[in-house]
mmCIF file of C-alpha atoms in Angstrom:
data_model
loop_
_atom_site.group_PDB
_atom_site.id
_atom_site.type_symbol
_atom_site.label_atom_id
_atom_site.label_comp_id
_atom_site.label_asym_id
_atom_site.label_seq_id
_atom_site.Cartn_x
_atom_site.Cartn_y
_atom_site.Cartn_z
ATOM 1 C CA MET A 1 51.058 -14.895 26.335
ATOM 2 C CA GLY A 2 50.828 -16.825 23.046
ATOM 3 C CA MET A 3 51.656 -14.523 20.150
ATOM 4 C CA PHE A 4 52.947 -11.901 22.593
ATOM 5 C CA ASP A 5 55.472 -14.240 24.235
ATOM 6 C CA LEU A 6 59.026 -12.858 24.188
ATOM 7 C CA ASP A 7 60.698 -15.832 25.832
ATOM 8 C CA GLY A 8 64.212 -16.252 24.453
ATOM 9 C CA ARG A 9 64.494 -12.668 23.229
ATOM 10 C CA SER A 10 67.037 -10.133 24.436
ATOM 11 C CA ALA A 11 66.315 -6.409 24.351
ATOM 12 C CA PHE A 12 68.515 -3.307 24.333
ATOM 13 C CA VAL A 13 66.550 -0.410 25.849
ATOM 14 C CA THR A 14 67.878 3.141 26.006
ATOM 15 C CA GLY A 15 66.585 5.737 28.434
ATOM 16 C CA ALA A 16 65.687 2.777 30.635
ATOM 17 C CA SER A 17 66.176 4.420 34.028
ATOM 18 C CA ARG A 18 62.740 6.041 34.274
ATOM 19 C CA GLY A 19 59.470 6.914 32.576
ATOM 20 C CA ILE A 20 58.535 5.185 29.335
ATOM 21 C CA GLY A 21 61.938 3.498 29.057
ATOM 22 C CA LYS A 22 61.674 1.914 32.481
ATOM 23 C CA ALA A 23 58.068 0.836 31.905
ATOM 24 C CA THR A 24 59.054 -0.676 28.551
ATOM 25 C CA ALA A 25 61.997 -2.582 29.990
ATOM 26 C CA LEU A 26 59.768 -4.062 32.696
ATOM 27 C CA ALA A 27 56.999 -4.911 30.237
ATOM 28 C CA LEU A 28 59.449 -6.694 27.928
ATOM 29 C CA ALA A 29 60.807 -8.634 30.901
ATOM 30 C CA ALA A 30 57.309 -9.556 32.051
ATOM 31 C CA ALA A 31 56.688 -10.938 28.554
ATOM 32 C CA GLY A 32 59.823 -13.098 28.811
ATOM 33 C CA ALA A 33 62.733 -11.033 27.465
ATOM 34 C CA ASP A 34 66.123 -10.469 29.045
ATOM 35 C CA VAL A 35 67.040 -6.793 29.029
ATOM 36 C CA ALA A 36 70.148 -4.632 28.638
ATOM 37 C CA LEU A 37 69.351 -1.387 30.443
ATOM 38 C CA VAL A 38 71.009 1.734 29.050
ATOM 39 C CA ALA A 39 71.015 5.262 30.500
ATOM 40 C CA ARG A 40 73.440 7.695 32.093
ATOM 41 C CA SER A 41 72.563 6.961 35.734
ATOM 42 C CA ALA A 42 73.965 3.663 37.005
ATOM 43 C CA ASP A 43 72.164 3.999 40.334
ATOM 44 C CA ALA A 44 68.770 4.440 38.706
ATOM 45 C CA LEU A 45 69.458 1.527 36.353
ATOM 46 C CA ASP A 46 70.331 -0.685 39.317
ATOM 47 C CA VAL A 47 66.824 -0.142 40.675
ATOM 48 C CA VAL A 48 65.255 -1.125 37.358
ATOM 49 C CA ALA A 49 67.563 -4.143 37.095
ATOM 50 C CA ASP A 50 66.347 -5.403 40.467
ATOM 51 C CA GLU A 51 62.767 -5.172 39.227
ATOM 52 C CA VAL A 52 63.628 -7.039 36.024
ATOM 53 C CA LYS A 53 65.324 -9.792 38.013
ATOM 54 C CA ALA A 54 62.286 -10.029 40.286
ATOM 55 C CA LEU A 55 60.343 -10.939 37.140
ATOM 56 C CA GLY A 56 62.704 -13.854 36.576
ATOM 57 C CA ARG A 57 64.684 -12.337 33.715
ATOM 58 C CA ARG A 58 68.320 -11.336 33.300
ATOM 59 C CA ALA A 59 69.258 -7.660 33.418
ATOM 60 C CA LEU A 60 72.475 -5.926 32.387
ATOM 61 C CA VAL A 61 73.192 -2.421 33.662
ATOM 62 C CA LEU A 62 75.050 -0.415 31.009
ATOM 63 C CA PRO A 63 75.642 3.233 31.965
ATOM 64 C CA CYS A 64 76.146 5.119 28.723
ATOM 65 C CA ASP A 65 75.798 8.516 27.075
ATOM 66 C CA VAL A 66 73.925 7.511 23.928
ATOM 67 C CA THR A 67 75.055 10.656 22.083
ATOM 68 C CA ASP A 68 78.610 9.250 22.219
ATOM 69 C CA ALA A 69 79.010 6.801 19.319
ATOM 70 C CA GLU A 70 82.037 5.058 20.850
ATOM 71 C CA ALA A 71 80.283 4.635 24.198
ATOM 72 C CA VAL A 72 77.248 3.157 22.440
ATOM 73 C CA ALA A 73 79.441 0.716 20.511
ATOM 74 C CA ALA A 74 81.013 -0.441 23.787
ATOM 75 C CA ALA A 75 77.595 -0.853 25.415
ATOM 76 C CA VAL A 76 76.373 -2.885 22.441
ATOM 77 C CA ARG A 77 79.386 -5.212 22.676
ATOM 78 C CA ALA A 78 78.736 -5.670 26.390
ATOM 79 C CA ALA A 79 75.060 -6.425 25.758
ATOM 80 C CA VAL A 80 75.762 -9.029 23.081
ATOM 81 C CA ASP A 81 78.485 -10.631 25.202
ATOM 82 C CA GLY A 82 76.401 -10.578 28.373
ATOM 83 C CA LEU A 83 73.071 -11.727 26.951
ATOM 84 C CA GLY A 84 74.383 -13.871 24.104
ATOM 85 C CA HIS A 85 72.508 -11.905 21.457
ATOM 86 C CA VAL A 86 70.278 -8.866 20.936
ATOM 87 C CA ASP A 87 67.176 -9.118 18.755
ATOM 88 C CA THR A 88 65.020 -6.310 20.131
ATOM 89 C CA VAL A 89 65.929 -2.621 20.310
ATOM 90 C CA VAL A 90 63.976 0.201 21.922
ATOM 91 C CA ASN A 91 65.446 3.609 21.120
ATOM 92 C CA ASN A 92 63.699 5.534 23.850
ATOM 93 C CA ALA A 93 66.384 8.011 24.948
ATOM 94 C CA GLY A 94 65.417 11.597 24.188
ATOM 95 C CA GLY A 95 64.289 14.840 25.659
ATOM 96 C CA VAL A 96 63.950 18.596 25.228
ATOM 97 C CA PRO A 97 67.317 20.251 25.890
ATOM 98 C CA ALA A 98 65.947 23.571 24.649
ATOM 99 C CA ALA A 99 62.538 25.076 23.985
ATOM 100 C CA GLY A 100 61.340 28.468 22.834
ATOM 101 C CA PRO A 101 60.515 30.401 19.666
ATOM 102 C CA ALA A 102 62.095 28.669 16.690
ATOM 103 C CA VAL A 103 63.941 31.736 15.446
ATOM 104 C CA GLY A 104 65.335 32.393 18.899
ATOM 105 C CA LEU A 105 67.073 29.049 19.396
ATOM 106 C CA ASP A 106 70.789 29.244 18.773
ATOM 107 C CA PRO A 107 72.566 26.592 16.687
ATOM 108 C CA ALA A 108 73.958 24.859 19.768
ATOM 109 C CA ALA A 109 70.440 24.258 21.100
ATOM 110 C CA TRP A 110 69.313 22.783 17.788
ATOM 111 C CA GLU A 111 72.389 20.549 17.665
ATOM 112 C CA ALA A 112 71.959 19.339 21.244
ATOM 113 C CA THR A 113 68.320 18.448 20.580
ATOM 114 C CA TRP A 114 69.202 16.575 17.400
ATOM 115 C CA ARG A 115 72.067 14.663 19.029
ATOM 116 C CA LEU A 116 69.957 13.529 21.963
ATOM 117 C CA ASN A 117 66.921 12.476 19.967
ATOM 118 C CA VAL A 118 68.242 11.386 16.558
ATOM 119 C CA ASP A 119 71.975 10.721 16.749
ATOM 120 C CA SER A 120 71.367 8.521 19.790
ATOM 121 C CA ALA A 121 69.079 6.230 17.786
ATOM 122 C CA VAL A 122 71.439 6.249 14.801
ATOM 123 C CA ASN A 123 74.360 5.323 17.064
ATOM 124 C CA VAL A 124 72.448 2.335 18.433
ATOM 125 C CA CYS A 125 71.172 1.120 15.059
ATOM 126 C CA ARG A 126 74.593 1.469 13.464
ATOM 127 C CA SER A 127 76.335 -0.428 16.274
ATOM 128 C CA LEU A 128 73.731 -3.192 16.352
ATOM 129 C CA ALA A 129 73.162 -3.491 12.604
ATOM 130 C CA THR A 130 75.349 -6.557 12.077
ATOM 131 C CA GLU A 131 73.780 -8.326 15.050
ATOM 132 C CA LEU A 132 70.216 -7.484 14.033
ATOM 133 C CA LEU A 133 70.657 -8.327 10.358
ATOM 134 C CA SER A 134 71.964 -11.764 11.324
ATOM 135 C CA ARG A 135 68.791 -12.570 13.241
ATOM 136 C CA ASN A 136 65.611 -13.097 11.233
ATOM 137 C CA GLY A 137 62.722 -11.677 13.245
ATOM 138 C CA ALA A 138 64.585 -8.864 14.988
ATOM 139 C CA SER A 139 62.606 -5.776 15.939
ATOM 140 C CA VAL A 140 63.629 -2.127 16.285
ATOM 141 C CA ILE A 141 61.231 0.240 18.044
ATOM 142 C CA ASN A 142 61.911 3.978 17.959
ATOM 143 C CA MET A 143 60.153 6.459 20.221
ATOM 144 C CA THR A 144 58.947 9.586 18.486
ATOM 145 C CA SER A 145 56.332 12.112 19.700
ATOM 146 C CA VAL A 146 53.184 13.904 18.647
ATOM 147 C CA ALA A 147 55.477 16.926 18.435
ATOM 148 C CA GLY A 148 57.003 15.244 15.389
ATOM 149 C CA MET A 149 53.600 14.895 13.723
ATOM 150 C CA LEU A 150 51.743 18.031 14.798
ATOM 151 C CA GLY A 151 52.744 21.657 15.022
ATOM 152 C CA VAL A 152 53.597 22.421 18.660
ATOM 153 C CA PRO A 153 54.558 26.014 19.496
ATOM 154 C CA PHE A 154 58.012 26.520 21.045
ATOM 155 C CA LEU A 155 59.066 22.928 20.342
ATOM 156 C CA ALA A 156 60.384 23.347 16.804
ATOM 157 C CA ALA A 157 63.769 21.774 17.542
ATOM 158 C CA TYR A 158 62.247 18.811 19.369
ATOM 159 C CA GLY A 159 59.499 18.361 16.783
ATOM 160 C CA THR A 160 62.036 18.473 13.955
ATOM 161 C CA ALA A 161 64.163 15.833 15.668
ATOM 162 C CA LYS A 162 61.199 13.570 16.337
ATOM 163 C CA GLY A 163 60.095 13.980 12.730
ATOM 164 C CA GLY A 164 63.592 12.807 11.841
ATOM 165 C CA ILE A 165 62.989 9.665 13.893
ATOM 166 C CA VAL A 166 59.905 8.942 11.776
ATOM 167 C CA ALA A 167 61.978 9.260 8.590
ATOM 168 C CA LEU A 168 64.752 7.100 10.053
ATOM 169 C CA THR A 169 62.206 4.454 11.005
ATOM 170 C CA ARG A 170 60.715 4.248 7.541
ATOM 171 C CA SER A 171 64.064 4.277 5.777
ATOM 172 C CA LEU A 172 65.507 1.462 7.897
ATOM 173 C CA ALA A 173 62.275 -0.501 7.554
ATOM 174 C CA ALA A 174 62.562 -0.334 3.773
ATOM 175 C CA GLU A 175 66.233 -1.352 3.854
ATOM 176 C CA TRP A 176 65.966 -4.189 6.368
ATOM 177 C CA ALA A 177 62.595 -5.768 5.581
ATOM 178 C CA ALA A 178 64.022 -8.277 3.104
ATOM 179 C CA VAL A 179 66.097 -9.922 5.825
ATOM 180 C CA GLY A 180 63.220 -10.025 8.317
ATOM 181 C CA VAL A 181 64.175 -7.090 10.547
ATOM 182 C CA ARG A 182 61.158 -4.952 11.400
ATOM 183 C CA VAL A 183 61.510 -1.254 12.262
ATOM 184 C CA ASN A 184 58.578 0.655 13.708
ATOM 185 C CA ALA A 185 57.979 3.734 15.824
ATOM 186 C CA ILE A 186 55.701 4.571 18.725
ATOM 187 C CA CYS A 187 54.332 8.102 18.941
ATOM 188 C CA PRO A 188 53.282 8.946 22.519
ATOM 189 C CA GLY A 189 51.052 11.887 23.266
ATOM 190 C CA PRO A 190 50.863 13.466 26.741
ATOM 191 C CA VAL A 191 52.157 10.803 29.136
ATOM 192 C CA CYS A 192 52.818 11.145 32.860
ATOM 193 C CA THR A 193 56.609 10.867 33.133
ATOM 194 C CA ASP A 194 59.233 12.483 35.344
ATOM 195 C CA LEU A 195 60.279 14.786 32.514
ATOM 196 C CA ASN A 196 56.884 16.486 32.270
ATOM 197 C CA ARG A 197 55.886 16.121 35.916
ATOM 198 C CA PRO A 198 55.551 19.919 36.390
ATOM 199 C CA PHE A 199 52.750 19.897 33.800
ATOM 200 C CA TRP A 200 50.670 16.905 34.869
ATOM 201 C CA GLU A 201 51.045 17.681 38.565
ATOM 202 C CA HIS A 202 49.881 21.285 38.048
ATOM 203 C CA PRO A 203 46.047 21.211 38.043
ATOM 204 C CA ALA A 204 45.541 23.938 35.442
ATOM 205 C CA ALA A 205 48.255 22.639 33.084
ATOM 206 C CA ARG A 206 47.010 19.080 33.462
ATOM 207 C CA GLU A 207 43.461 20.017 32.563
ATOM 208 C CA GLN A 208 44.522 22.296 29.713
ATOM 209 C CA THR A 209 46.510 19.471 28.123
ATOM 210 C CA ALA A 210 43.802 16.868 28.708
ATOM 211 C CA ALA A 211 41.302 19.168 26.974
ATOM 212 C CA ILE A 212 43.107 18.786 23.625
ATOM 213 C CA VAL A 213 43.143 14.981 23.889
ATOM 214 C CA PRO A 214 39.903 13.343 22.660
ATOM 215 C CA MET A 215 40.069 10.801 25.512
ATOM 216 C CA ARG A 216 40.340 13.773 27.906
ATOM 217 C CA ARG A 217 43.188 12.372 29.971
ATOM 218 C CA TRP A 218 46.941 11.877 30.154
ATOM 219 C CA GLY A 219 48.425 8.506 29.291
ATOM 220 C CA GLN A 220 50.562 6.298 31.501
ATOM 221 C CA PRO A 221 54.022 4.906 30.627
ATOM 222 C CA GLU A 222 52.665 1.368 30.868
ATOM 223 C CA GLU A 223 50.207 2.105 28.056
ATOM 224 C CA VAL A 224 53.113 2.961 25.763
ATOM 225 C CA ALA A 225 55.116 -0.030 26.982
ATOM 226 C CA ALA A 226 52.287 -2.392 26.049
ATOM 227 C CA VAL A 227 52.558 -1.284 22.421
ATOM 228 C CA ALA A 228 56.313 -1.916 22.510
ATOM 229 C CA VAL A 229 55.667 -5.485 23.660
ATOM 230 C CA PHE A 230 53.255 -5.940 20.758
ATOM 231 C CA LEU A 231 55.735 -4.574 18.201
ATOM 232 C CA ALA A 232 58.525 -6.774 19.565
ATOM 233 C CA SER A 233 56.368 -9.894 19.508
ATOM 234 C CA PRO A 234 55.410 -12.410 16.805
ATOM 235 C CA ALA A 235 51.953 -10.800 16.830
ATOM 236 C CA ALA A 236 53.469 -7.927 14.822
ATOM 237 C CA SER A 237 55.428 -10.120 12.415
ATOM 238 C CA TYR A 238 53.948 -8.445 9.296
ATOM 239 C CA ILE A 239 54.228 -4.869 10.533
ATOM 240 C CA THR A 240 57.163 -2.642 9.607
ATOM 241 C CA GLY A 241 57.728 1.007 8.750
ATOM 242 C CA GLN A 242 54.740 2.102 10.814
ATOM 243 C CA VAL A 243 54.213 4.836 13.395
ATOM 244 C CA LEU A 244 51.702 3.815 16.064
ATOM 245 C CA ALA A 245 50.247 6.763 17.955
ATOM 246 C CA VAL A 246 49.547 6.199 21.649
ATOM 247 C CA ASP A 247 47.987 9.579 22.272
ATOM 248 C CA GLY A 248 44.359 9.235 23.239
ATOM 249 C CA GLY A 249 43.361 10.364 19.759
ATOM 250 C CA GLN A 250 45.280 13.649 19.787
ATOM 251 C CA SER A 251 46.820 13.134 16.339
ATOM 252 C CA ALA A 252 43.446 12.150 14.857
ATOM 253 C CA VAL A 253 41.938 15.615 15.154
#
């Protein structure tokens, strides 16, 4: 693996039970990292943990609601105790609790979207800050979305939250760079995950979405995970505060 070798690193991955989070956890393990797996479903995490262990790496299953700051703090303590340290973070947890015309979304829907997508990442970064800042070479990777970079109808709350992740990424990068902690974001475009299965499994919706992507196809979770491995690795040692789009060129047009 050379510059992409993660041997000796320990990662804390949220939303690790499926989709991009699961693919990222497995890719980090394949590159040599031990992984703390965080999501609400213990059963689903157990499946991922078995796959991580099959790759020869340690896996901790940490069921947790990442919108709960106290629960996140407890999960972080368990990860540091169980793995010995944490030097890689992937804030992948997120979703679309509510969609629709912006002016029609009630305050509770906006708040739920913000808590799931932004507060979750803040909770993790706050709880792990002391650990990360003590380890020169640590890496934080936040998942945003093309919805946070482009105007997407009926996704104003989600797009606003994901835009907040971009701002959080750049602010933390500026604060933590001097001590060697890198903070970057990955911006996936249309990717085949369980959350958007109804769209990519529906022929018309799949083709309609692919038509607005210059590469004319949907991405796969593993293609996003590969970028996470790069950002976590020594190969990205001089990269911080950046948003890397993995979108088939969608944000370029």
